[in-house]
């Protein structure tokens, strides 16, 4: 069975490629490498000992996408490719609507044309916006607070409409909580551009000395210690959620959304302590102002994924920190190797 993985060179995509190959799937990775490095895919091949097709494709280029489908027998698609920085999306909303929506539309239209109707979509807990109902279940009202989240929400709506019009589609929507960690080998991991926005990459760059001090964005929230509480999930657990979703969409046509989280809320201070433990380093931090747009608490009710996908997160906070640290230590500057040249082709 052949799976097209869009955005397969990215953080979650590359970890999912490893798990797909290990589970015996053939994969084709389509990526434009605008925000990723082909080196990650070289390492996926190295880790799994398997060969797979890599195609430099921009999803907004219909010709390239159609060529991919006409020259390969694709059975299902896992769609990661998207811009994902919340702050940037507030500053440049059209960039986000153009890339995330237009790319997905070309992909879905091409799938329809080639009668490929099995789809796993990379959504986000950000679609829940600023809800106070914890833990969050999938039937919580949707209402994102930023353009990035709205692109996810709009694509979810698109998928619902497609399924209503043609119930032979089979669609799993996966709403990720806070992905962290890295592959055990330390060979693949998160490689943010510039100054990291997210807690774990920032923490690990402080620990290794690339940044001086962590700013904790507020300690006056109504939480266990005043700092923000999130549901951190190991990226390999998350990757395995995609394998389970793939199994489910092969069984019978349906559409459903699933929370992929642990169900456990961890505060920023708890994360700092866990990271200190894992790295053996002291993390200097100071308390800053609240970050605009942040919520106090956000964690999942993962019961639906457990019941319907037979998936559950297994990795602990210490494992998340240890694996992040190993990746950081082995790749202090991320994937800095020379860019492997990959020609645009229909694979
Ligand atoms: C953010 C995005 C979310 C995305 C997720 C990816 C927003 C509003 N949401 O979630 O859409 O899916 O990243 O993982 O941006 N913190 C600090 N100091 C830092 C960085 C973070 O104190 O330097 C705190 C934050 O205030 C928050 C927690 O750490 O309480 C987690 O922050 P972060 O890793 O950025 O994730 P989210 O904001 O939850």
Short mmCIF file of C-alpha atoms and ligand atoms in Angstrom, two decimals:
data_model
loop_
_atom_site.label_atom_id
_atom_site.label_comp_id
_atom_site.label_asym_id
_atom_site.label_seq_id
_atom_site.Cartn_x
_atom_site.Cartn_y
_atom_site.Cartn_z
CA UNK A 1 0.00 0.00 0.00
CA UNK A 2 1.42 3.38 -1.04
CA UNK A 3 0.91 6.49 1.04
CA UNK A 4 1.56 10.00 -0.22
CA UNK A 5 2.98 12.06 2.65
CA UNK A 6 2.86 15.79 1.98
CA UNK A 7 5.27 17.79 4.13
CA UNK A 8 7.08 14.56 4.97
CA UNK A 9 10.41 16.35 5.53
CA UNK A 10 9.02 18.40 8.42
CA UNK A 11 9.12 17.68 12.13
CA UNK A 12 6.01 15.54 12.53
CA UNK A 13 6.14 14.37 8.91
CA UNK A 14 9.64 12.89 9.16
CA UNK A 15 8.82 10.99 12.36
CA UNK A 16 5.65 9.66 10.74
CA UNK A 17 7.65 8.52 7.69
CA UNK A 18 9.85 6.42 9.99
CA UNK A 19 6.83 4.75 11.57
CA UNK A 20 5.10 4.21 8.20
CA UNK A 21 8.18 2.53 6.74
CA UNK A 22 8.61 0.42 9.88
CA UNK A 23 4.97 -0.67 9.57
CA UNK A 24 5.63 -1.86 6.01
CA UNK A 25 3.96 0.91 4.00
CA UNK A 26 5.49 2.27 0.81
CA UNK A 27 5.69 6.03 0.91
CA UNK A 28 6.09 8.93 -1.48
CA UNK A 29 7.11 12.18 0.16
CA UNK A 30 6.01 15.42 -1.49
CA UNK A 31 7.60 18.51 -0.02
CA UNK A 32 8.65 21.91 -1.35
CA UNK A 33 11.31 22.23 1.37
CA UNK A 34 10.27 25.82 2.02
CA UNK A 35 10.45 25.23 5.75
CA UNK A 36 12.29 21.92 6.00
CA UNK A 37 15.54 20.33 5.01
CA UNK A 38 15.87 17.25 2.74
CA UNK A 39 18.56 16.05 5.13
CA UNK A 40 15.73 14.85 7.42
CA UNK A 41 14.61 12.43 4.70
CA UNK A 42 18.14 11.16 4.12
CA UNK A 43 18.15 10.32 7.82
CA UNK A 44 14.73 8.67 7.64
CA UNK A 45 16.13 6.37 4.95
CA UNK A 46 19.22 5.72 7.05
CA UNK A 47 17.19 4.94 10.19
CA UNK A 48 14.79 2.56 8.47
CA UNK A 49 17.14 1.08 5.87
CA UNK A 50 14.36 1.61 3.32
CA UNK A 51 14.20 3.43 0.04
CA UNK A 52 11.32 5.70 -0.86
CA UNK A 53 10.43 8.33 -3.41
CA UNK A 54 11.02 12.00 -2.65
CA UNK A 55 9.40 14.55 -4.89
CA UNK A 56 9.98 18.28 -4.72
CA UNK A 57 6.43 19.45 -5.28
CA UNK A 58 4.57 22.61 -4.43
CA UNK A 59 0.98 21.69 -3.73
CA UNK A 60 -0.21 24.89 -5.35
CA UNK A 61 1.29 23.71 -8.64
CA UNK A 62 -1.52 21.61 -10.11
CA UNK A 63 0.64 20.20 -12.88
CA UNK A 64 3.20 18.88 -10.42
CA UNK A 65 0.53 17.40 -8.17
CA UNK A 66 -1.31 15.73 -11.06
CA UNK A 67 1.93 14.26 -12.34
CA UNK A 68 2.51 12.75 -8.92
CA UNK A 69 -0.85 11.00 -9.06
CA UNK A 70 -0.63 9.96 -12.70
CA UNK A 71 2.79 8.39 -12.37
CA UNK A 72 2.22 6.60 -9.04
CA UNK A 73 -0.48 4.33 -7.68
CA UNK A 74 -1.40 6.21 -4.50
CA UNK A 75 -3.80 4.56 -2.06
CA UNK A 76 -4.07 7.20 0.67
CA UNK A 77 -2.72 10.62 1.60
CA UNK A 78 -1.41 12.00 4.88
CA UNK A 79 -1.37 15.77 4.58
CA UNK A 80 1.14 17.64 6.78
CA UNK A 81 2.32 20.34 4.39
CA UNK A 82 1.40 23.77 5.78
CA UNK A 83 2.75 26.90 7.37
CA UNK A 84 2.39 26.69 11.13
CA UNK A 85 3.67 29.77 12.96
CA UNK A 86 0.84 31.45 14.84
CA UNK A 87 2.53 34.87 15.21
CA UNK A 88 3.55 34.99 11.55
CA UNK A 89 0.00 34.12 10.53
CA UNK A 90 -1.29 37.15 12.44
CA UNK A 91 1.22 39.35 10.63
CA UNK A 92 0.80 37.82 7.17
CA UNK A 93 -2.67 36.26 7.05
CA UNK A 94 -2.86 36.09 3.26
CA UNK A 95 0.37 34.12 3.09
CA UNK A 96 -1.30 31.54 5.35
CA UNK A 97 -4.64 31.47 3.54
CA UNK A 98 -2.87 31.22 0.19
CA UNK A 99 -0.45 28.46 1.11
CA UNK A 100 -2.52 26.34 3.48
CA UNK A 101 -5.90 26.60 1.78
CA UNK A 102 -4.92 26.78 -1.89
CA UNK A 103 -2.40 23.94 -1.56
CA UNK A 104 -4.94 21.72 0.17
CA UNK A 105 -7.61 22.47 -2.44
CA UNK A 106 -5.35 21.46 -5.32
CA UNK A 107 -4.44 18.29 -3.42
CA UNK A 108 -8.08 17.37 -2.70
CA UNK A 109 -9.22 18.14 -6.25
CA UNK A 110 -6.44 15.97 -7.63
CA UNK A 111 -7.35 13.18 -5.23
CA UNK A 112 -10.94 13.36 -6.45
CA UNK A 113 -9.82 13.30 -10.07
CA UNK A 114 -7.72 10.19 -9.49
CA UNK A 115 -10.31 8.52 -7.23
CA UNK A 116 -8.07 8.51 -4.18
CA UNK A 117 -10.41 9.14 -1.27
CA UNK A 118 -8.53 8.15 1.86
CA UNK A 119 -7.19 11.13 3.76
CA UNK A 120 -5.52 11.83 7.09
CA UNK A 121 -5.40 15.51 7.95
CA UNK A 122 -2.94 17.22 10.24
CA UNK A 123 -5.09 19.59 12.31
CA UNK A 124 -4.37 21.23 15.64
CA UNK A 125 -5.82 21.81 19.09
CA UNK A 126 -5.56 25.48 18.18
CA UNK A 127 -8.99 25.05 16.49
CA UNK A 128 -10.54 24.99 19.99
CA UNK A 129 -9.46 28.58 20.63
CA UNK A 130 -9.81 29.86 24.18
CA UNK A 131 -12.22 27.32 25.65
CA UNK A 132 -12.39 26.86 29.43
CA UNK A 133 -13.77 23.34 29.30
CA UNK A 134 -11.02 20.94 30.35
CA UNK A 135 -10.25 18.30 29.29
CA UNK A 136 -11.23 19.23 25.74
CA UNK A 137 -13.38 16.73 23.89
CA UNK A 138 -13.82 16.68 20.12
CA UNK A 139 -17.35 18.07 20.33
CA UNK A 140 -16.12 21.25 21.99
CA UNK A 141 -17.07 24.30 19.99
CA UNK A 142 -14.52 25.25 17.35
CA UNK A 143 -13.32 28.84 17.16
CA UNK A 144 -9.69 29.58 16.56
CA UNK A 145 -8.14 32.88 17.63
CA UNK A 146 -5.59 33.29 14.83
CA UNK A 147 -5.31 32.94 11.02
CA UNK A 148 -3.16 29.80 11.23
CA UNK A 149 -5.82 28.09 13.32
CA UNK A 150 -8.53 29.33 11.01
CA UNK A 151 -6.83 27.69 8.03
CA UNK A 152 -7.00 24.39 9.95
CA UNK A 153 -10.63 25.02 10.83
CA UNK A 154 -11.55 25.91 7.24
CA UNK A 155 -9.91 22.77 5.91
CA UNK A 156 -11.82 20.71 8.50
CA UNK A 157 -15.02 22.33 7.15
CA UNK A 158 -13.96 21.62 3.58
CA UNK A 159 -13.46 17.97 4.46
CA UNK A 160 -16.88 17.74 6.12
CA UNK A 161 -18.48 19.19 2.97
CA UNK A 162 -16.57 16.80 0.70
CA UNK A 163 -17.74 13.85 2.76
CA UNK A 164 -21.36 15.08 2.77
CA UNK A 165 -21.25 15.33 -1.02
CA UNK A 166 -19.52 11.99 -1.50
CA UNK A 167 -19.66 9.55 1.44
CA UNK A 168 -17.23 7.19 -0.25
CA UNK A 169 -14.41 9.33 1.18
CA UNK A 170 -12.71 8.16 4.35
CA UNK A 171 -11.24 10.99 6.40
CA UNK A 172 -9.48 11.16 9.77
CA UNK A 173 -8.84 14.62 11.19
CA UNK A 174 -6.11 14.61 13.84
CA UNK A 175 -6.00 17.50 16.28
CA UNK A 176 -2.54 17.61 17.81
CA UNK A 177 -1.89 19.08 21.23
CA UNK A 178 1.76 20.14 21.88
CA UNK A 179 4.19 17.91 19.96
CA UNK A 180 7.65 17.66 21.52
CA UNK A 181 10.55 15.21 21.68
CA UNK A 182 12.51 13.54 18.93
CA UNK A 183 13.42 10.13 17.57
CA UNK A 184 15.37 8.01 20.09
CA UNK A 185 18.37 7.91 17.78
CA UNK A 186 18.82 11.69 17.99
CA UNK A 187 19.00 11.76 14.18
CA UNK A 188 15.72 13.53 13.48
CA UNK A 189 13.95 16.19 15.52
CA UNK A 190 12.49 19.67 15.51
CA UNK A 191 14.57 22.24 13.65
CA UNK A 192 12.91 25.65 13.98
CA UNK A 193 14.05 28.60 11.89
CA UNK A 194 15.45 31.52 13.87
CA UNK A 195 14.31 32.16 17.42
CA UNK A 196 11.99 29.36 18.53
CA UNK A 197 8.46 30.34 19.58
CA UNK A 198 7.65 27.07 21.28
CA UNK A 199 8.72 26.13 24.77
CA UNK A 200 10.74 22.95 24.22
CA UNK A 201 12.98 24.15 21.38
CA UNK A 202 13.62 27.34 23.35
CA UNK A 203 14.41 25.43 26.54
CA UNK A 204 16.82 23.12 24.79
CA UNK A 205 18.61 26.02 23.09
CA UNK A 206 19.04 27.68 26.50
CA UNK A 207 20.35 24.41 27.94
CA UNK A 208 22.96 24.11 25.22
CA UNK A 209 23.98 27.75 25.50
CA UNK A 210 22.62 29.03 22.19
CA UNK A 211 20.30 31.37 24.13
CA UNK A 212 20.96 33.00 27.49
CA UNK A 213 17.73 32.76 29.38
CA UNK A 214 14.19 31.44 29.08
CA UNK A 215 11.38 33.94 29.52
CA UNK A 216 8.38 32.34 31.19
CA UNK A 217 5.36 34.10 29.75
CA UNK A 218 3.46 34.88 32.94
CA UNK A 219 3.17 33.23 36.36
CA UNK A 220 -0.16 34.74 37.37
CA UNK A 221 -2.50 32.29 35.65
CA UNK A 222 -5.09 30.32 37.62
CA UNK A 223 -3.02 27.14 37.42
CA UNK A 224 -1.13 24.86 39.83
CA UNK A 225 1.94 27.16 39.94
CA UNK A 226 0.73 30.20 38.01
CA UNK A 227 2.42 29.23 34.71
CA UNK A 228 0.65 28.00 31.57
CA UNK A 229 -0.45 24.37 31.44
CA UNK A 230 -0.31 22.30 28.22
CA UNK A 231 -0.68 18.75 27.01
CA UNK A 232 2.79 17.85 25.67
CA UNK A 233 2.87 14.75 23.50
CA UNK A 234 5.92 12.87 22.24
CA UNK A 235 6.25 13.19 18.47
CA UNK A 236 6.73 9.42 18.09
CA UNK A 237 3.44 8.79 19.92
CA UNK A 238 1.90 11.32 17.57
CA UNK A 239 3.43 9.59 14.54
CA UNK A 240 1.91 6.32 15.69
CA UNK A 241 -1.48 8.02 15.90
CA UNK A 242 -1.22 8.47 12.12
CA UNK A 243 -0.59 4.76 11.61
CA UNK A 244 -3.71 4.00 13.63
CA UNK A 245 -5.73 6.57 11.68
CA UNK A 246 -4.52 5.01 8.44
CA UNK A 247 -5.71 1.60 9.58
CA UNK A 248 -9.09 3.06 10.45
CA UNK A 249 -9.65 4.86 7.12
CA UNK A 250 -8.97 1.64 5.26
CA UNK A 251 -11.85 -0.15 6.97
CA UNK A 252 -14.94 1.81 6.06
CA UNK A 253 -15.80 5.28 4.72
CA UNK A 254 -16.34 7.83 7.49
CA UNK A 255 -15.22 11.22 8.70
CA UNK A 256 -14.19 11.96 12.25
CA UNK A 257 -11.90 14.21 14.28
CA UNK A 258 -9.60 12.92 17.02
CA UNK A 259 -7.62 14.62 19.76
CA UNK A 260 -4.05 13.36 19.92
CA UNK A 261 -2.81 14.28 23.37
CA UNK A 262 -1.92 12.55 26.63
CA UNK A 263 -4.75 13.98 28.71
CA UNK A 264 -2.23 15.30 31.26
CA UNK A 265 -1.59 19.01 31.83
CA UNK A 266 2.01 20.06 32.57
CA UNK A 267 3.01 23.58 33.63
CA UNK A 268 5.91 25.57 32.20
CA UNK A 269 7.76 25.33 35.51
CA UNK A 270 7.25 21.56 35.64
CA UNK A 271 8.65 21.33 32.13
CA UNK A 272 11.69 23.43 33.09
CA UNK A 273 12.39 21.09 36.04
CA UNK A 274 11.93 17.97 33.90
CA UNK A 275 14.30 19.39 31.28
CA UNK A 276 16.90 20.23 33.91
CA UNK A 277 16.70 16.67 35.15
CA UNK A 278 17.02 15.19 31.66
CA UNK A 279 19.89 17.43 30.57
CA UNK A 280 21.76 17.80 33.84
CA UNK A 281 21.86 21.55 33.11
CA UNK A 282 20.48 24.44 35.10
CA UNK A 283 18.07 26.48 33.00
CA UNK A 284 18.21 30.20 33.78
CA UNK A 285 14.78 31.76 33.48
CA UNK A 286 12.92 34.91 34.37
CA UNK A 287 9.23 35.68 34.58
CA UNK A 288 7.98 37.95 31.80
CA UNK A 289 4.57 39.23 30.80
CA UNK A 290 1.82 37.00 29.54
CA UNK A 291 2.16 36.30 25.82
CA UNK A 292 -0.76 37.75 23.85
CA UNK A 293 -3.13 35.04 22.68
CA UNK A 294 -2.01 32.45 25.27
CA UNK A 295 -4.58 30.51 27.26
CA UNK A 296 -3.99 29.41 30.87
CA UNK A 297 -4.75 25.73 30.45
CA UNK A 298 -5.17 23.41 27.49
CA UNK A 299 -5.25 19.62 27.64
CA UNK A 300 -7.01 16.88 25.76
CA UNK A 301 -9.55 14.26 26.51
CA UNK A 302 -7.97 11.52 24.37
CA UNK A 303 -10.73 8.94 25.06
CA UNK A 304 -12.16 9.00 21.53
CA UNK A 305 -8.81 8.18 19.91
CA UNK A 306 -8.34 5.41 22.46
CA UNK A 307 -11.76 3.90 21.76
CA UNK A 308 -11.95 4.33 17.98
CA UNK A 309 -8.32 4.31 16.81
CA UNK A 310 -7.03 2.03 19.58
CA UNK A 311 -4.30 4.60 20.10
CA UNK A 312 -2.91 5.95 23.31
CA UNK A 313 0.17 8.04 24.14
CA UNK A 314 2.77 6.01 26.03
CA UNK A 315 5.81 8.24 26.50
CA UNK A 316 6.51 10.18 29.70
CA UNK A 317 7.57 13.79 30.16
CA UNK A 318 11.08 12.65 31.09
CA UNK A 319 11.34 10.68 27.85
CA UNK A 320 10.15 13.75 25.91
CA UNK A 321 12.87 15.86 27.53
CA UNK A 322 15.62 13.23 27.22
CA UNK A 323 14.89 12.71 23.52
CA UNK A 324 14.73 16.45 22.83
CA UNK A 325 18.04 16.87 24.62
CA UNK A 326 19.73 14.04 22.72
CA UNK A 327 18.62 15.60 19.41
CA UNK A 328 19.84 19.03 20.56
CA UNK A 329 23.21 17.69 21.72
CA UNK A 330 23.84 15.74 18.53
CA UNK A 331 22.61 18.56 16.28
CA UNK A 332 23.37 21.80 18.10
CA UNK A 333 22.58 23.85 14.98
CA UNK A 334 19.84 21.60 13.63
CA UNK A 335 20.16 20.19 10.12
CA UNK A 336 23.02 22.35 8.94
CA UNK A 337 24.35 19.94 6.37
CA UNK A 338 24.43 21.14 2.80
CA UNK A 339 21.05 21.08 1.15
CA UNK A 340 20.66 17.91 -0.88
CA UNK A 341 19.56 18.94 -4.32
CA UNK A 342 16.26 17.43 -5.32
CA UNK A 343 14.84 18.22 -8.72
CA UNK A 344 11.19 19.05 -9.17
CA UNK A 345 9.56 16.02 -10.72
CA UNK A 346 6.39 14.02 -10.65
CA UNK A 347 8.44 11.27 -9.03
C1 LIG B 1 1.56 26.88 20.12
C2 LIG B 1 0.51 27.34 19.14
C3 LIG B 1 -0.24 26.13 18.60
C4 LIG B 1 0.71 25.12 18.03
C5 LIG B 1 1.73 24.72 19.09
C6 LIG B 1 2.77 23.79 18.50
C7 LIG B 1 -0.17 29.56 19.94
C8 LIG B 1 -1.29 30.38 20.49
N1 LIG B 1 -0.42 28.26 19.77
O1 LIG B 1 0.89 26.37 21.25
O2 LIG B 1 -1.13 26.56 17.60
O3 LIG B 1 0.00 23.98 17.61
O4 LIG B 1 2.40 25.89 19.57
O5 LIG B 1 3.46 23.15 19.51
O6 LIG B 1 0.90 30.04 19.66
N2 LIG B 1 6.24 29.52 26.93
C9 LIG B 1 7.09 30.27 27.73
N3 LIG B 1 8.24 30.74 27.19
C10 LIG B 1 8.61 30.51 25.89
C11 LIG B 1 7.74 29.74 25.07
C12 LIG B 1 6.57 29.27 25.62
O7 LIG B 1 6.79 30.51 28.89
O8 LIG B 1 9.67 30.99 25.46
C13 LIG B 1 5.00 28.98 27.51
C14 LIG B 1 3.74 29.49 26.84
O9 LIG B 1 3.32 30.70 27.42
C15 LIG B 1 2.79 28.32 27.09
C16 LIG B 1 3.69 27.09 27.05
O10 LIG B 1 5.00 27.59 27.30
O11 LIG B 1 2.21 28.41 28.37
C17 LIG B 1 3.69 26.39 25.70
O12 LIG B 1 3.94 27.31 24.68
P1 LIG B 1 4.24 26.85 23.17
O13 LIG B 1 5.25 25.78 23.15
O14 LIG B 1 4.50 28.07 22.37
O15 LIG B 1 2.87 26.17 22.71
P2 LIG B 1 1.37 26.75 22.70
O16 LIG B 1 1.36 28.21 22.88
O17 LIG B 1 0.55 25.93 23.62
#
